[in-house]
Coordinates of C-alpha atoms in Angstrom, one line a residue:
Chain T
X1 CA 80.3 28.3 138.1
X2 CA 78.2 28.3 134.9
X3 CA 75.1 30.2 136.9
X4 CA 77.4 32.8 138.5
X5 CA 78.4 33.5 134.8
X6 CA 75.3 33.9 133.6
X7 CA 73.5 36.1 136.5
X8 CA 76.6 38.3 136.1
X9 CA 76.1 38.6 132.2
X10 CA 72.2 39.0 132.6
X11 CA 72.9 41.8 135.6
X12 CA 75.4 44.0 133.1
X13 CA 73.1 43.8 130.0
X14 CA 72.8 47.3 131.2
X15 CA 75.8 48.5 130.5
X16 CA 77.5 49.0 127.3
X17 CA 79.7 45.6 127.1
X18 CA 79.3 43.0 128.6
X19 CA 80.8 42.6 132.1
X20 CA 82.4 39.4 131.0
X21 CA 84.8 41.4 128.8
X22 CA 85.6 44.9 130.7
X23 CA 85.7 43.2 133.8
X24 CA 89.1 41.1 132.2
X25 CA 92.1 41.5 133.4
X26 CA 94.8 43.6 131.6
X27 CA 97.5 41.4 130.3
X28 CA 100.8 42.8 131.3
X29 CA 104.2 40.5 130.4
X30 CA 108.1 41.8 131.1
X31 CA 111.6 39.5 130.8
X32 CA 111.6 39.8 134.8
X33 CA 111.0 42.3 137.5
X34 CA 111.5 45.6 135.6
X35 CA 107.3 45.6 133.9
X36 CA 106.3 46.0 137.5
X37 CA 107.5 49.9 136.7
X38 CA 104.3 49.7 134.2
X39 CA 102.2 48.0 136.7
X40 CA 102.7 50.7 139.0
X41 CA 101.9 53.2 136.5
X42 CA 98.2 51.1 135.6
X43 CA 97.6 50.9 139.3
X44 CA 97.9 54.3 140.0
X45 CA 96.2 55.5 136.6
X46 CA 93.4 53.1 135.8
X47 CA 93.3 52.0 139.4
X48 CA 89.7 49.5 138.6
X49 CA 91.6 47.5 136.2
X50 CA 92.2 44.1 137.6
X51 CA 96.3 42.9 136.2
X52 CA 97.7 39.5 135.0
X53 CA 101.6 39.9 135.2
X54 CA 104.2 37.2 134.2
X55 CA 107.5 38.4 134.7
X56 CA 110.1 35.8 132.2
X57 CA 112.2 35.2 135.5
X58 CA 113.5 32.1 133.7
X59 CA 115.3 33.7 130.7
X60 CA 115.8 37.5 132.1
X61 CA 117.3 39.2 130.1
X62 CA 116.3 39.5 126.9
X63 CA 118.4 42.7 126.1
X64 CA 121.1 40.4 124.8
X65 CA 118.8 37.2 122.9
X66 CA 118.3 37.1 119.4
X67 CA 114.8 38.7 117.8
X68 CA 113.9 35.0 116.8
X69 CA 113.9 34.0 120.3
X70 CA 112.5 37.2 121.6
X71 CA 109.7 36.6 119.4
X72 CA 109.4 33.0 120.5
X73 CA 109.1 33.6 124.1
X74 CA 106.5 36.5 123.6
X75 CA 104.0 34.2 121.6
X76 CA 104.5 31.4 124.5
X77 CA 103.5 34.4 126.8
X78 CA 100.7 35.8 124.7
X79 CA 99.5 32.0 124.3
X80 CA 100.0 31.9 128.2
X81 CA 98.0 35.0 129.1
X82 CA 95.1 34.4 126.9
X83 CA 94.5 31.1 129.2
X84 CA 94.1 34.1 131.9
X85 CA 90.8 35.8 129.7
X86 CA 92.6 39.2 129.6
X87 CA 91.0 41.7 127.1
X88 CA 94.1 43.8 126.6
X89 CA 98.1 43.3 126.3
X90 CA 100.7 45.4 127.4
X91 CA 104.1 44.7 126.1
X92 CA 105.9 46.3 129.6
X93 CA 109.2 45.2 128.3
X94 CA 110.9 47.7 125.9
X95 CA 113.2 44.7 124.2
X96 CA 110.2 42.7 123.8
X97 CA 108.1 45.6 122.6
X98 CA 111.7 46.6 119.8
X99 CA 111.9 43.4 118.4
X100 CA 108.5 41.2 119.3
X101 CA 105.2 43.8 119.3
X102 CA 105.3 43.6 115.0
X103 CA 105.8 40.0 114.7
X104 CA 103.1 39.3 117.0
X105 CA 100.1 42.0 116.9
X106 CA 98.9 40.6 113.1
X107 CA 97.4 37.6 115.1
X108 CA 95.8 38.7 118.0
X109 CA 92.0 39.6 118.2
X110 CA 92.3 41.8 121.8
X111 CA 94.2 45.2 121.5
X112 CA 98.1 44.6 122.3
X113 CA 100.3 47.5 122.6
X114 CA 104.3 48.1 123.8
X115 CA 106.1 50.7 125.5
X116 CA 107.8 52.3 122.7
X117 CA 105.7 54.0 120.6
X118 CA 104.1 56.0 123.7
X119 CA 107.3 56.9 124.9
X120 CA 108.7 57.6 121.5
X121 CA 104.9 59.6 120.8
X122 CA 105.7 61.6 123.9
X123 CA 109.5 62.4 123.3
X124 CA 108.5 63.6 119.9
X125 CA 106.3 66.1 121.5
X126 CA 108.3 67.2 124.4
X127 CA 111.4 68.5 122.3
X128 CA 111.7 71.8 121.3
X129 CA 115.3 72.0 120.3
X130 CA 114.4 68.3 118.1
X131 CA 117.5 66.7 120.1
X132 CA 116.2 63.5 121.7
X133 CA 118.8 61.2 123.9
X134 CA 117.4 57.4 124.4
X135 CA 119.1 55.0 127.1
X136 CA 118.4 51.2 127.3
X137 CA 119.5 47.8 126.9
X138 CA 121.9 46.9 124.0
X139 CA 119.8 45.6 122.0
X140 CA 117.0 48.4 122.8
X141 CA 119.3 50.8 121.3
X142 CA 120.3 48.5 118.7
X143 CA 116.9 48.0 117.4
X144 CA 116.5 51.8 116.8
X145 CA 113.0 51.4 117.4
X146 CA 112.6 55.0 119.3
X147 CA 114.5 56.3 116.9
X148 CA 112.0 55.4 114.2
X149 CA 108.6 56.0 116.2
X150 CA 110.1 59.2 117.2
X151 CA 111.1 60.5 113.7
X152 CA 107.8 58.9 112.0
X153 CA 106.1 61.9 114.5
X154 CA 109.0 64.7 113.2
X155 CA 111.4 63.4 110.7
X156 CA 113.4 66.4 111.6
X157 CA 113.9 65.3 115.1
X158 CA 117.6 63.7 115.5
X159 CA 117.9 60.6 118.1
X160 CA 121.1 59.7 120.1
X161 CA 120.9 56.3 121.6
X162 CA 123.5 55.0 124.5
X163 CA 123.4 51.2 125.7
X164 CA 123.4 51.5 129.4
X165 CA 124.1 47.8 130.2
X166 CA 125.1 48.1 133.9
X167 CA 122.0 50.2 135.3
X168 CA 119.6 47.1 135.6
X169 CA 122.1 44.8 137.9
X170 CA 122.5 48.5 139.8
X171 CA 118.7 48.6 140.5
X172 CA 118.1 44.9 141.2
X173 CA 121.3 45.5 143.7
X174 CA 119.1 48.5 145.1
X175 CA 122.0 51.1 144.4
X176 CA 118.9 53.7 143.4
X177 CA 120.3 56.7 145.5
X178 CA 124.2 55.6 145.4
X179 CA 127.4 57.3 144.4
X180 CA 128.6 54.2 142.3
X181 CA 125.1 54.6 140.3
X182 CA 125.7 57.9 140.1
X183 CA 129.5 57.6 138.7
X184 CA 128.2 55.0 135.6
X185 CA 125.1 57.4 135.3
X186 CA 127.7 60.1 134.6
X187 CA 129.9 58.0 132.1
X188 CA 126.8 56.5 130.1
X189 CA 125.0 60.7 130.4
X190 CA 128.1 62.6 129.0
X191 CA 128.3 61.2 125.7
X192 CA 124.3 62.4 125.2
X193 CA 124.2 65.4 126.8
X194 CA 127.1 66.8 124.9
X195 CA 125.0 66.5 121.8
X196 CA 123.1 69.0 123.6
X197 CA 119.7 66.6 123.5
X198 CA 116.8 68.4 125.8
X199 CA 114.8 64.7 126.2
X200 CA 115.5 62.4 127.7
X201 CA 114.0 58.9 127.5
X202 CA 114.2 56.3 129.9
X203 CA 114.2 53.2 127.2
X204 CA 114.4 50.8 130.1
X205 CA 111.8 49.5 132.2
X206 CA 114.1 49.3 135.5
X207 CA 115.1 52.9 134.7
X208 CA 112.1 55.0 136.1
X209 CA 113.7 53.0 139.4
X210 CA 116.7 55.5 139.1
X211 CA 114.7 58.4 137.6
X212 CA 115.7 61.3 140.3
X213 CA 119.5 60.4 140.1
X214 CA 119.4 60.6 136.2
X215 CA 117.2 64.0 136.3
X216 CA 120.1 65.2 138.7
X217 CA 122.8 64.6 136.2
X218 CA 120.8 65.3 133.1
X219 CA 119.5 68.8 134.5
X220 CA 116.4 70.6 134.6
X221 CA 117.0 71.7 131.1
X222 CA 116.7 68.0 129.7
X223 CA 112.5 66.8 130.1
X224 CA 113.2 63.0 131.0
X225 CA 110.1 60.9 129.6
X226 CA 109.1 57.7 131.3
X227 CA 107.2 55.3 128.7
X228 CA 105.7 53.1 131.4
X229 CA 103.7 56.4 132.7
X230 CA 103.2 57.3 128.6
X231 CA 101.8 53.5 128.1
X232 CA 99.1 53.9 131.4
X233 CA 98.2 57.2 129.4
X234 CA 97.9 55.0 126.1
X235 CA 96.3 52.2 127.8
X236 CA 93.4 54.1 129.2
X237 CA 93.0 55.7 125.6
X238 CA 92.6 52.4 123.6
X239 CA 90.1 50.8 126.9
X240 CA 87.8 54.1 126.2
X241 CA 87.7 53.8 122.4
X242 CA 87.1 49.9 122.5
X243 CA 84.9 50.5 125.6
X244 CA 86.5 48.1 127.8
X245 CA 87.4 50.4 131.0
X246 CA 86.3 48.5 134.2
X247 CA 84.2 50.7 136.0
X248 CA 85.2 48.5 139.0
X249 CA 81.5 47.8 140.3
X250 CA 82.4 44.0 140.2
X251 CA 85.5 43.8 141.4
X252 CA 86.7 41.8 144.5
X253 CA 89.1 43.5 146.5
X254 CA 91.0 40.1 147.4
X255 CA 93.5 39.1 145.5
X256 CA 92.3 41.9 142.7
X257 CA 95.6 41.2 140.7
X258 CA 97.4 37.8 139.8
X259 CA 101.1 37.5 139.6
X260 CA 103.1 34.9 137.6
X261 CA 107.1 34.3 136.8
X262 CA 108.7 31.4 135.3
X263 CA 111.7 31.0 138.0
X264 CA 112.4 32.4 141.5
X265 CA 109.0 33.3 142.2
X266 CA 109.8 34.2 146.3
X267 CA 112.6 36.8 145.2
X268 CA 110.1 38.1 142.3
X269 CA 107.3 38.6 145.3
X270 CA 110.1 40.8 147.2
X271 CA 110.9 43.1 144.6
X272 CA 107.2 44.0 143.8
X273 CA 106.1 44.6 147.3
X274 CA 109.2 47.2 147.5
X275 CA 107.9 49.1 144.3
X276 CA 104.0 48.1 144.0
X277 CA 101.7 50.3 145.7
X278 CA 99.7 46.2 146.1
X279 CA 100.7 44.3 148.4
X280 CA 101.4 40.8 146.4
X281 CA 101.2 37.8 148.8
X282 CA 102.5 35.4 146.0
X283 CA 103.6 34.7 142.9
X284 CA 103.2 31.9 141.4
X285 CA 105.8 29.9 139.0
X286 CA 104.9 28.1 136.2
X287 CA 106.9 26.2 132.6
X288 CA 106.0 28.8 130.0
X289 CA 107.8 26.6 127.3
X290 CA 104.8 24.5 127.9
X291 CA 102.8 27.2 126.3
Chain U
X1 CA 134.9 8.7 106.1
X2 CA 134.9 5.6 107.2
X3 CA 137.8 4.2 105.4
X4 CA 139.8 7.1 107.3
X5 CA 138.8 6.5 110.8
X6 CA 139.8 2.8 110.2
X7 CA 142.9 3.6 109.1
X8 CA 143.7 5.9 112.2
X9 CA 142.6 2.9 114.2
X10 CA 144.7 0.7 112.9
X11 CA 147.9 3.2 112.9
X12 CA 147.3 3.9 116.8
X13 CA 147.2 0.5 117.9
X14 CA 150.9 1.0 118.6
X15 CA 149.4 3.2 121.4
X16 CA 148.1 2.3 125.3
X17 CA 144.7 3.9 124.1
X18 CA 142.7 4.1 120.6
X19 CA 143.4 7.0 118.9
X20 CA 139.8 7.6 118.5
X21 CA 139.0 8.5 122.3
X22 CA 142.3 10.0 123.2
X23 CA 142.0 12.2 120.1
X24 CA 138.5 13.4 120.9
X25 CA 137.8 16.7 122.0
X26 CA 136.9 17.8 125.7
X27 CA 133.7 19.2 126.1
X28 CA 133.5 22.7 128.2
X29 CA 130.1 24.4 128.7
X30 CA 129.1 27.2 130.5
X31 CA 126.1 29.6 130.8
X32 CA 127.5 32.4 128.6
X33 CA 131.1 33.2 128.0
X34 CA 132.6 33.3 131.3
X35 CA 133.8 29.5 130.8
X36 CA 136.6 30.9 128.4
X37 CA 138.8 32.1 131.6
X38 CA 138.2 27.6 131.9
X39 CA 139.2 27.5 128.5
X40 CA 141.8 29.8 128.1
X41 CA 143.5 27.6 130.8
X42 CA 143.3 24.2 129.4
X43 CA 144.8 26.1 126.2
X44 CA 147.6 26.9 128.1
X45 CA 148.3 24.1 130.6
X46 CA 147.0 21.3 128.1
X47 CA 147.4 23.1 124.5
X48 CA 147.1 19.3 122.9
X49 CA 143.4 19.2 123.8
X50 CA 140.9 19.6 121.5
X51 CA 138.0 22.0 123.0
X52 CA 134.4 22.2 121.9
X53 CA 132.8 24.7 123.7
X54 CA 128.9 25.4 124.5
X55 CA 127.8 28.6 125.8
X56 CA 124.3 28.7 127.1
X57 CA 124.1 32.6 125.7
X58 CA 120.3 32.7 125.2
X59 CA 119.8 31.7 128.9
X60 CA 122.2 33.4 130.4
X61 CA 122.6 34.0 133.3
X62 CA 122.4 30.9 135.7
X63 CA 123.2 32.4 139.1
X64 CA 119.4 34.3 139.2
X65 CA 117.6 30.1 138.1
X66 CA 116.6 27.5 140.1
X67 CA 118.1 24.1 140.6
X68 CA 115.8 22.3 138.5
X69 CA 115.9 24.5 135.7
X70 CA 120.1 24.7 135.9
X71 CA 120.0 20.4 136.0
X72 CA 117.4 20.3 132.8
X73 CA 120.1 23.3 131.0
X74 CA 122.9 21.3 131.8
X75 CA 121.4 18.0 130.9
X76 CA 120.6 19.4 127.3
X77 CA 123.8 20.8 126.6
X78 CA 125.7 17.3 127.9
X79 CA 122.9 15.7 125.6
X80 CA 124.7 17.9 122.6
X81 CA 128.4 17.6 123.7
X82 CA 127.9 13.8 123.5
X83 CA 126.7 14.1 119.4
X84 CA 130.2 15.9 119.1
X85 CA 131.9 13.0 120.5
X86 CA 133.3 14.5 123.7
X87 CA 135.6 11.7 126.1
X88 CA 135.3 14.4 128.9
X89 CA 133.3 17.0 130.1
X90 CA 133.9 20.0 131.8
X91 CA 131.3 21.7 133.9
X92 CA 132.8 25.6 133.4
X93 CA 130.3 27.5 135.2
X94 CA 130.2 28.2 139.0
X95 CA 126.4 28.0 139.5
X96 CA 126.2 25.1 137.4
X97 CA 128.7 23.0 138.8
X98 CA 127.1 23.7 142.2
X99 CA 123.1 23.2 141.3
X100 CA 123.5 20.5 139.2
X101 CA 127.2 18.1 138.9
X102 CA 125.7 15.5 141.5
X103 CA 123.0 15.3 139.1
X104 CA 124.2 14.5 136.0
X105 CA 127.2 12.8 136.8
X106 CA 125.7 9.1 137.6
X107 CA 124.5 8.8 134.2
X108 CA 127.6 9.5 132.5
X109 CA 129.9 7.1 131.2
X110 CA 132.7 9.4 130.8
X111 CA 134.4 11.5 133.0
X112 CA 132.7 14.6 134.1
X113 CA 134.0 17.6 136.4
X114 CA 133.1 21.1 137.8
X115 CA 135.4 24.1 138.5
X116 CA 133.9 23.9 142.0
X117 CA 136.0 20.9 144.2
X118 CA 139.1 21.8 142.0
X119 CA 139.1 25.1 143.3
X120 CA 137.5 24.2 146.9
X121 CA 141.0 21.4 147.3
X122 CA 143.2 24.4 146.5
X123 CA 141.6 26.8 149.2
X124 CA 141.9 23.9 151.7
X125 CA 145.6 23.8 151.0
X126 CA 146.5 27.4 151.1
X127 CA 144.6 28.2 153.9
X128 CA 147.0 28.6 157.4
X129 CA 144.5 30.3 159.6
X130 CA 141.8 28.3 158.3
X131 CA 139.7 31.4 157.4
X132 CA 138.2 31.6 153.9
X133 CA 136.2 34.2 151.6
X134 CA 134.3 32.9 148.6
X135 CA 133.0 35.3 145.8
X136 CA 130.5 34.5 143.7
X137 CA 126.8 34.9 142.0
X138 CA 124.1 34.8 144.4
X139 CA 123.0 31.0 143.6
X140 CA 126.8 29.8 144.2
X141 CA 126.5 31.6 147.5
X142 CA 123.6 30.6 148.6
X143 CA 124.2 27.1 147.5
X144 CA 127.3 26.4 150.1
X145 CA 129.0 24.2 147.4
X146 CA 132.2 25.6 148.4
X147 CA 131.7 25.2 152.0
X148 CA 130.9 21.8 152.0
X149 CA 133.9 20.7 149.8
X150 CA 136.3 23.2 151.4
X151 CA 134.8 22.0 154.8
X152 CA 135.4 18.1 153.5
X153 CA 138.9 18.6 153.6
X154 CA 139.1 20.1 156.7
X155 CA 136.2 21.1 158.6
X156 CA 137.5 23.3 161.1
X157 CA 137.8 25.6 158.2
X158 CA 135.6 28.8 158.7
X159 CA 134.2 29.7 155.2
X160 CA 133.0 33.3 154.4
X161 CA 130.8 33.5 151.3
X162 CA 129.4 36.8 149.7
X163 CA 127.6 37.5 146.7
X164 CA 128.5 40.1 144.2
X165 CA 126.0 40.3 141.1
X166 CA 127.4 43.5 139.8
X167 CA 131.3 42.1 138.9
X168 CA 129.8 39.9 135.5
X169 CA 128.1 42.9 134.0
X170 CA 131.4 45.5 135.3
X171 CA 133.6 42.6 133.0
X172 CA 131.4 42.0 130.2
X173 CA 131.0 46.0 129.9
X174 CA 134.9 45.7 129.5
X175 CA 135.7 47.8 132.6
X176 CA 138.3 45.6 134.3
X177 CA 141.0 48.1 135.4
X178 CA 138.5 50.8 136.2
X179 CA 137.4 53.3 139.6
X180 CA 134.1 52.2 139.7
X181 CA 134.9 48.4 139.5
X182 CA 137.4 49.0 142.1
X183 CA 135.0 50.7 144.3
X184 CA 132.4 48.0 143.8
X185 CA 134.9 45.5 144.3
X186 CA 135.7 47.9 148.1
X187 CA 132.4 47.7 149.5
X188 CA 132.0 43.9 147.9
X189 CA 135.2 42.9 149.9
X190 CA 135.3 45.1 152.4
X191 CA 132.7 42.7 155.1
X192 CA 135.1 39.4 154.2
X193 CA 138.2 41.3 154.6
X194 CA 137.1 42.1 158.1
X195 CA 136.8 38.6 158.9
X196 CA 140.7 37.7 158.6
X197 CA 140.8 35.7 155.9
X198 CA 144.0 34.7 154.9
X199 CA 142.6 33.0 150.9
X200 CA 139.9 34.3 148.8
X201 CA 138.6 31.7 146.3
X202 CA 137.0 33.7 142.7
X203 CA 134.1 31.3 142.2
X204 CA 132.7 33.0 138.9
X205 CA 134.0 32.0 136.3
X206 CA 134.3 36.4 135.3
X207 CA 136.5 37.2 137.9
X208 CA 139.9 35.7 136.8
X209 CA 139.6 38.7 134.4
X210 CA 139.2 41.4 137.3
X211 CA 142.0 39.2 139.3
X212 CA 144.4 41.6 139.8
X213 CA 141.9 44.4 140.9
X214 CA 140.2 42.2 143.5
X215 CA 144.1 40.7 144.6
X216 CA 145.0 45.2 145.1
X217 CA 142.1 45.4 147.3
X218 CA 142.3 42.2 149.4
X219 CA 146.4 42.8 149.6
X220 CA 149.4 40.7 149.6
X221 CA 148.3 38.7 153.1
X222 CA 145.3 36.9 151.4
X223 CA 146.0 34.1 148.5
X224 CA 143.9 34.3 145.9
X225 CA 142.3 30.7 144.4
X226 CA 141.6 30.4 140.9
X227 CA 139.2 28.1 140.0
X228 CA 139.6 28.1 136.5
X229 CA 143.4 27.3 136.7
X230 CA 143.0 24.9 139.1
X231 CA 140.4 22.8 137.3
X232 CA 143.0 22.6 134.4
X233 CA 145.2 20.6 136.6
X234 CA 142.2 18.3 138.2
X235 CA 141.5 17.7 134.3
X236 CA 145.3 17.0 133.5
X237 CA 145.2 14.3 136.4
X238 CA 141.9 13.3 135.5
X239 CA 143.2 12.4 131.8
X240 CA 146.6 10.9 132.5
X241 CA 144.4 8.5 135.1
X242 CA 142.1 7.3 132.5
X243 CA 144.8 7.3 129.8
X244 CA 143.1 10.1 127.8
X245 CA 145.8 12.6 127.0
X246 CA 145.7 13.5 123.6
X247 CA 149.4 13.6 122.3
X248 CA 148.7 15.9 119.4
X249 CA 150.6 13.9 116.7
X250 CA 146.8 13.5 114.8
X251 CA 146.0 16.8 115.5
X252 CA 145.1 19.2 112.7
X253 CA 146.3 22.7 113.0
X254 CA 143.0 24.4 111.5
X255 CA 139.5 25.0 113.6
X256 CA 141.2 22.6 116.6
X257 CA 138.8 24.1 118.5
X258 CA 134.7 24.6 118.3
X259 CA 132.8 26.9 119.5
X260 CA 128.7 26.9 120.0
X261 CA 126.4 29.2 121.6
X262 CA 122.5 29.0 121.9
X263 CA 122.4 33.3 120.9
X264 CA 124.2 36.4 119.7
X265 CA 127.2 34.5 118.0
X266 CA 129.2 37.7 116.8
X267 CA 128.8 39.2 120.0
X268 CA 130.7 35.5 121.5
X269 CA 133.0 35.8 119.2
X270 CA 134.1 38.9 120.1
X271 CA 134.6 38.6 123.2
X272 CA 136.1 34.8 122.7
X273 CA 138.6 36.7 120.6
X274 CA 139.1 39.2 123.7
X275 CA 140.3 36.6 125.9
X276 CA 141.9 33.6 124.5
X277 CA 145.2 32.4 123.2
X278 CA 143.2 31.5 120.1
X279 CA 141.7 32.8 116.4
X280 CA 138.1 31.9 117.1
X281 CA 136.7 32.4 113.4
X282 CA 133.3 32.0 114.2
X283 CA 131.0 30.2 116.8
X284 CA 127.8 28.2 115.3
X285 CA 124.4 28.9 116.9
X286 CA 122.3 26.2 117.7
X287 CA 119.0 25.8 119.5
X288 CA 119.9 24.0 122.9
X289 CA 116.1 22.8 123.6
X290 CA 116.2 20.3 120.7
X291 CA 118.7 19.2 122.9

């Protein structure tokens, strides 16, 4: 083990970091099934980097805890991950990234980022008429966060949040093309798009799931913005600058990414191998409070 | 204190049973705030009673956990009920009384019982074509605990179960008398209606609140089973056999009952206040894993 360590360090002495670092896997951590949205997005945009998910099967949701236990069960993760050697965290949880990404970034040494402030960066960008709509988990919309990242880019720029508690039970039931879906997208829509908003954020991670059925209600006028696409575009930016992109020389193709939950690990495999362009053989369960 | 309790002793020795245990409270948990349809019943059938709720908010839900995480839960929270000197406890959560009642009951020295065989009896009664539907989160499904007890009875009984993850989130949105429930609640029912059933047993503790929506769509030829109400009357019994009723005459008007969650106590209380025959003033938040 020790000598296959070294010839690999003594090999990439050529390049500019050692492989022992860019080679790491990429952090990712959700409340349950709906990061894999992120995942997907990584895959497809940085396909060489290698991913260490662990879905929080166990306590899903967070959208209605407390930010002390929010908080809590992110540092257990963080703790958790870091026992994996990944270089890089990605917050793929949007109620995690509201009311955890703060409290926990001050004592990390690797780069950590969330979902929010690349969807809120984008958002900010995309409007023209400054009217931005956000839908997401109560305590998503709560939190305001969007509304802060998005008016810290324009301060001019007026945010209209709406909880939309039932469309993650709606996904997880797989009603994505369905007239019920579409009834409760309509209800949860109207209030926003009579405020005349032209973006549209999807403040949810399940959400890109359902993205065609909200851009049918919304309208081609409203420019939907998916922040787990956003955070692949962020997460590429921050491995240039700090020089950790795996160039993918050393990777194996086997088992290239790791999967991890803390309950129902068989129903957690399902659900990724319906969304994951991977094809995840297992996932395995473990106790995060032991972390 | 002390010089109180003694004198209550001494003034109830007139009675069959101390006043100390028959004036103790009865402990009710559950793995958010569906257990108040339990409550809301022992209010009415047994308004005497004492109550001190738990509601496991910050881990809710159960029906998505395993069996060994819904045991350790459930052992916590009995662990807690007990330093609030509970003579009973009620187990007022489908998934819980399913995955882990057999568990915990052998080491208890007090009387302990689940909404589940209460409610299972009743279906066994009010069947006459000995064809039953069960409703209920995916884990009470998938667990058969109503089959086997329905099926104890009598076991020619035929029992139908089928999952239906999207009625908690319709009720706790507040949508009870709505279209889109009742079209949920269609397709939901519309594969055990088709088997004859003559009783449908609601085994979530939610759906007594969308009762008479599910009882329009599964019509006047089908009996519908409340669990809730039934485990009332199993406690009643359960009480009188043991000599436990409380009589009331020490009762004091003010905070009778107590309410606890592990998260989001405004939010409880809310909702508590939507429900019950009761002013819940506030509900304390305490953290279950010291438990």
């Amino acid at each position: 083990m020790t000598a296959t360590k070294k010839e690999s360090e003594i090999k990439n002495t050529e390049n500019s970091t050692p492989s022992t670092l860019s080679d790491a896997p990429i952090g990712v951590f959700d409340s349950g099934v709906g990061g894999l949205t992120v995942v997907r997005e990584i895959m497809r945009n940085l396909p060489n980097e290698k991913i260490v998910y662990f879905g929080d099967t166990a306590r899903v949701p967070y959208g209605s805890k407390s930010q002390e236990n929010v908080i809590r069960f992110s540092k257990q993760i963080i703790h958790f991950l870091r026992t994996q050697g990944v270089k890089a965290i990605v917050i793929a949880c949007n109620t995690a990234s509201a009311l955890a990404l703060d409290a926990v970034e001050s004592d990390l040494d690797i780069p950590i980022i969330g979902v929010i402030k690349p969807g809120a960066h984008m958002a900010a960008k995309a409007t023209h008429n400054k009217r931005v709509g956000v839908i997401g988990t109560e305590s998503t919309i709560r939190s305001r966060t969007y509304d802060r990242f998005i008016q810290q880019q324009d301060p001019e720029i007026v945010v209209f949040g709406k909880a939309c508690p039932l469309f993650v039970p709606l996904v997880e039931e797989g009603w994505l093309k369905d007239s019920v879906t579409e009834e409760v997208a309509r209800r949860y829509l109207s209030e926003l798009l009579r405020k005349d908003i032209d973006t549209l954020v999807l403040g949810c991670t399940h959400y890109p799931l359902i993205r065609s059925l909200v851009g049918k209600i919304a309208g081609d006028q409203v420019t939907l913005v998916n922040p787990a696409y956003e955070t692949a575009q962020e997460l590429r930016r921050l491995l240039e600058q700090e020089q950790l992109i795996n160039t993918g020389e050393n990777n194996k193709k086997d088992e290239m990414h790791q999967f991890y939950v803390s309950d129902a690990a068989e129903k957690f495999g399902e659900f990724a191998n319906s969304i994951l362009p991977y094809d995840v053989k297992r996932a395995r369960k473990i106790n995060i409070e032991e972390y």
